[in-house]
PDB file of C-alpha atoms in Angstrom:
ATOM      1  CA  MET A 609     -10.022  16.272   5.711  1.00 71.00           C
ATOM      2  CA  ASN A 610     -11.861  13.305   5.077  1.00 90.00           C
ATOM      3  CA  LYS A 611     -11.392   9.881   5.937  1.00 88.00           C
ATOM      4  CA  LYS A 612     -10.325   8.821   2.330  1.00 89.00           C
ATOM      5  CA  ASN A 613      -7.328  11.817   2.200  1.00 91.00           C
ATOM      6  CA  SER A 614      -6.475  11.300   5.713  1.00 95.00           C
ATOM      7  CA  THR A 615      -5.683   7.628   5.391  1.00 95.00           C
ATOM      8  CA  LEU A 616      -3.841   8.477   2.141  1.00 94.00           C
ATOM      9  CA  PHE A 617      -2.090  10.875   3.874  1.00 96.00           C
ATOM     10  CA  THR A 618      -1.085   8.451   6.443  1.00 96.00           C
ATOM     11  CA  LEU A 619       0.069   5.678   3.992  1.00 96.00           C
ATOM     12  CA  PHE A 620       2.321   8.307   2.096  1.00 96.00           C
ATOM     13  CA  LEU A 621       3.832   9.410   5.393  1.00 97.00           C
ATOM     14  CA  ILE A 622       4.546   5.948   6.766  1.00 97.00           C
ATOM     15  CA  ALA A 623       6.054   5.037   3.295  1.00 97.00           C
ATOM     16  CA  ILE A 624       8.312   8.187   2.898  1.00 97.00           C
ATOM     17  CA  GLY A 625       9.639   6.700   6.836  1.00 97.00           C
ATOM     18  CA  MET A 626      10.284   3.451   5.625  1.00 97.00           C
ATOM     19  CA  THR A 627      11.938   4.424   2.579  1.00 97.00           C
ATOM     20  CA  ILE A 628      14.319   6.760   4.528  1.00 97.00           C
ATOM     21  CA  VAL A 629      14.735   3.980   7.056  1.00 96.00           C
ATOM     22  CA  GLU A 630      15.695   1.629   4.082  1.00 95.00           C
ATOM     23  CA  VAL A 631      17.836   3.905   2.538  1.00 96.00           C
ATOM     24  CA  LEU A 632      19.875   4.714   5.514  1.00 95.00           C
ATOM     25  CA  LEU A 633      20.604   0.957   6.480  1.00 95.00           C
ATOM     26  CA  ASN A 634      21.157  -0.063   3.035  1.00 93.00           C
ATOM     27  CA  SER A 635      24.068   3.013   2.320  1.00 93.00           C
ATOM     28  CA  LYS A 636      25.656   1.219   5.197  1.00 92.00           C
ATOM     29  CA  GLY A 637      25.360  -2.648   4.194  1.00 91.00           C
ATOM     30  CA  GLU A 638      22.759  -3.039   6.594  1.00 93.00           C
ATOM     31  CA  VAL A 639      19.214  -4.599   6.026  1.00 91.00           C
ATOM     32  CA  VAL A 640      16.072  -3.620   7.837  1.00 93.00           C
ATOM     33  CA  SER A 641      14.609  -6.783   9.667  1.00 94.00           C
ATOM     34  CA  ASP A 642      12.289  -8.953   8.567  1.00 94.00           C
ATOM     35  CA  SER A 643       9.785  -8.074  11.486  1.00 96.00           C
ATOM     36  CA  THR A 644       9.884  -4.900  10.033  1.00 94.00           C
ATOM     37  CA  GLN A 645       9.520  -5.642   6.354  1.00 94.00           C
ATOM     38  CA  SER A 646       6.266  -7.311   7.557  1.00 95.00           C
ATOM     39  CA  LEU A 647       4.929  -4.577   9.647  1.00 96.00           C
ATOM     40  CA  TRP A 648       5.238  -2.360   6.716  1.00 95.00           C
ATOM     41  CA  GLY A 649       3.474  -4.747   4.531  1.00 94.00           C
ATOM     42  CA  LEU A 650       0.670  -5.454   7.006  1.00 94.00           C
ATOM     43  CA  ILE A 651       0.419  -1.432   7.919  1.00 95.00           C
ATOM     44  CA  SER A 652       0.483  -0.502   4.194  1.00 95.00           C
ATOM     45  CA  LEU A 653      -2.559  -3.437   3.437  1.00 93.00           C
ATOM     46  CA  ILE A 654      -4.444  -2.291   6.123  1.00 94.00           C
ATOM     47  CA  LEU A 655      -4.751   1.711   5.475  1.00 95.00           C
ATOM     48  CA  THR A 656      -5.126   0.801   1.506  1.00 95.00           C
ATOM     49  CA  ILE A 657      -8.148  -1.495   2.856  1.00 92.00           C
ATOM     50  CA  ILE A 658      -9.390   1.436   4.830  1.00 93.00           C
ATOM     51  CA  TRP A 659      -9.055   3.568   1.870  1.00 93.00           C
ATOM     52  CA  ALA A 660     -11.493   1.182  -0.125  1.00 92.00           C
ATOM     53  CA  VAL A 661     -13.776   0.990   2.489  1.00 89.00           C
ATOM     54  CA  ALA A 662     -13.914   4.804   2.920  1.00 90.00           C
ATOM     55  CA  ASP A 663     -14.189   5.213  -0.780  1.00 89.00           C
ATOM     56  CA  SER A 664     -16.828   2.613  -1.638  1.00 88.00           C
ATOM     57  CA  GLU A 665     -18.890   5.115   0.964  1.00 85.00           C
ATOM     58  CA  THR A 666     -18.686   7.781  -1.281  1.00 86.00           C
ATOM     59  CA  ASN A 667     -19.063   6.029  -4.421  1.00 83.00           C
ATOM     60  CA  ASN A 668     -22.310   4.525  -3.915  1.00 79.00           C
ATOM     61  CA  PHE A 669     -20.714   1.174  -4.342  1.00 81.00           C
ATOM     62  CA  ASP A 670     -22.861  -1.808  -3.980  1.00 81.00           C
ATOM     63  CA  LYS A 671     -20.725  -3.650  -1.104  1.00 80.00           C
ATOM     64  CA  PRO A 672     -21.287  -6.717   0.393  1.00 80.00           C
ATOM     65  CA  PHE A 673     -22.129  -6.738   4.212  1.00 81.00           C
ATOM     66  CA  ASP A 674     -18.191  -7.770   5.432  1.00 86.00           C
ATOM     67  CA  PHE A 675     -16.734  -5.853   2.292  1.00 86.00           C
ATOM     68  CA  GLY A 676     -13.668  -4.891   4.617  1.00 85.00           C
ATOM     69  CA  PHE A 677     -12.975  -8.506   5.517  1.00 89.00           C
ATOM     70  CA  LEU A 678     -13.188  -9.676   2.048  1.00 90.00           C
ATOM     71  CA  MET A 679     -10.608  -6.846   1.033  1.00 90.00           C
ATOM     72  CA  TYR A 680      -8.682  -8.092   3.404  1.00 89.00           C
ATOM     73  CA  VAL A 681      -8.712 -11.840   2.384  1.00 92.00           C
ATOM     74  CA  PHE A 682      -8.877 -11.430  -0.932  1.00 92.00           C
ATOM     75  CA  TRP A 683      -7.044  -8.490  -1.685  1.00 90.00           C
ATOM     76  CA  PRO A 684      -5.216  -9.216  -4.718  1.00 90.00           C
ATOM     77  CA  ILE A 685      -8.189  -9.739  -6.605  1.00 93.00           C
ATOM     78  CA  ALA A 686     -11.185  -7.639  -4.476  1.00 91.00           C
ATOM     79  CA  LEU A 687      -9.130  -4.460  -4.912  1.00 93.00           C
ATOM     80  CA  PRO A 688      -8.342  -4.394  -8.637  1.00 94.00           C
ATOM     81  CA  TYR A 689     -11.870  -5.517  -8.853  1.00 91.00           C
ATOM     82  CA  TYR A 690     -13.165  -3.010  -7.036  1.00 91.00           C
ATOM     83  CA  LEU A 691     -11.228  -0.242  -8.597  1.00 93.00           C
ATOM     84  CA  CYS A 692     -12.148  -1.132 -11.894  1.00 93.00           C
ATOM     85  CA  LYS A 693     -15.732  -1.662 -11.298  1.00 90.00           C
ATOM     86  CA  THR A 694     -15.651   2.196  -9.462  1.00 91.00           C
ATOM     87  CA  ARG A 695     -13.271   3.728 -12.249  1.00 92.00           C
ATOM     88  CA  GLY A 696     -12.723   1.402 -15.262  1.00 92.00           C
ATOM     89  CA  THR A 697      -9.264   1.216 -16.675  1.00 92.00           C
ATOM     90  CA  ASP A 698      -8.041   4.165 -14.424  1.00 94.00           C
ATOM     91  CA  GLY A 699      -8.500   1.851 -11.731  1.00 94.00           C
ATOM     92  CA  LEU A 700      -5.750  -0.611 -12.867  1.00 94.00           C
ATOM     93  CA  ILE A 701      -3.456   2.345 -12.819  1.00 95.00           C
ATOM     94  CA  LEU A 702      -4.682   3.348  -9.228  1.00 95.00           C
ATOM     95  CA  PHE A 703      -3.784  -0.473  -8.230  1.00 95.00           C
ATOM     96  CA  ILE A 704      -0.119   0.001 -10.127  1.00 95.00           C
ATOM     97  CA  GLY A 705       0.221   2.944  -7.894  1.00 95.00           C
ATOM     98  CA  PHE A 706      -0.532   1.375  -4.506  1.00 95.00           C
ATOM     99  CA  ILE A 707       1.842  -1.588  -5.311  1.00 95.00           C
ATOM    100  CA  GLY A 708       4.297   1.326  -6.227  1.00 95.00           C
ATOM    101  CA  ILE A 709       3.511   2.572  -2.760  1.00 96.00           C
ATOM    102  CA  TRP A 710       4.129  -1.003  -1.213  1.00 95.00           C
ATOM    103  CA  LEU A 711       6.944  -1.225  -2.678  1.00 95.00           C
ATOM    104  CA  GLY A 712       8.904   1.776  -3.069  1.00 96.00           C
ATOM    105  CA  PRO A 713      10.555   1.826   0.135  1.00 96.00           C
ATOM    106  CA  TRP A 714      12.413  -1.708  -0.975  1.00 95.00           C
ATOM    107  CA  LEU A 715      13.312  -0.365  -4.496  1.00 96.00           C
ATOM    108  CA  ALA A 716      15.316   2.727  -3.081  1.00 95.00           C
ATOM    109  CA  GLY A 717      16.753   0.349  -0.364  1.00 94.00           C
ATOM    110  CA  LEU A 718      18.182  -1.855  -3.030  1.00 93.00           C
ATOM    111  CA  VAL A 719      18.844   0.933  -5.410  1.00 93.00           C
ATOM    112  CA  ALA A 720      20.744   2.660  -2.406  1.00 93.00           C
ATOM    113  CA  TYR A 721      22.428  -0.576  -1.489  1.00 92.00           C
ATOM    114  CA  THR A 722      23.690  -0.937  -5.226  1.00 91.00           C
ATOM    115  CA  TYR A 723      25.288   2.554  -5.936  1.00 90.00           C
ATOM    116  CA  ILE A 724      25.996   3.696  -2.356  1.00 88.00           C
ATOM    117  CA  TYR A 725      27.252   0.676  -0.791  1.00 81.00           C
ATOM    118  CA  ALA A 726      28.545  -1.479  -3.394  1.00 73.00           C
ATOM    119  CA  PRO A 727      30.958  -3.629  -1.515  1.00 70.00           C
TER     120      PRO A 727
END
């Protein structure tokens, strides 16, 4: 398994774990702590950047010296730009997929809170 695939696999596993935690807590009327939410956001961002750096090595993308740092600081602009540059319009769909992975646990928790707990 190469670095790109293992990074995506790790991102999916952590997202599934976070989704389970969100659903279990929100179905009981409790919420995930702010520090856990922030940690999830940071981990998903870092894993996405690691994937993009590994992907840029296999796509022969002419990247600047500090590509990883630029992706971290300017990710809302740099990641869609990179994906569109390497994949065309399919890159936007991939970007929406990464956003979906990031927001998925929160949305699943919201659904659990609304339909299971419903005070």
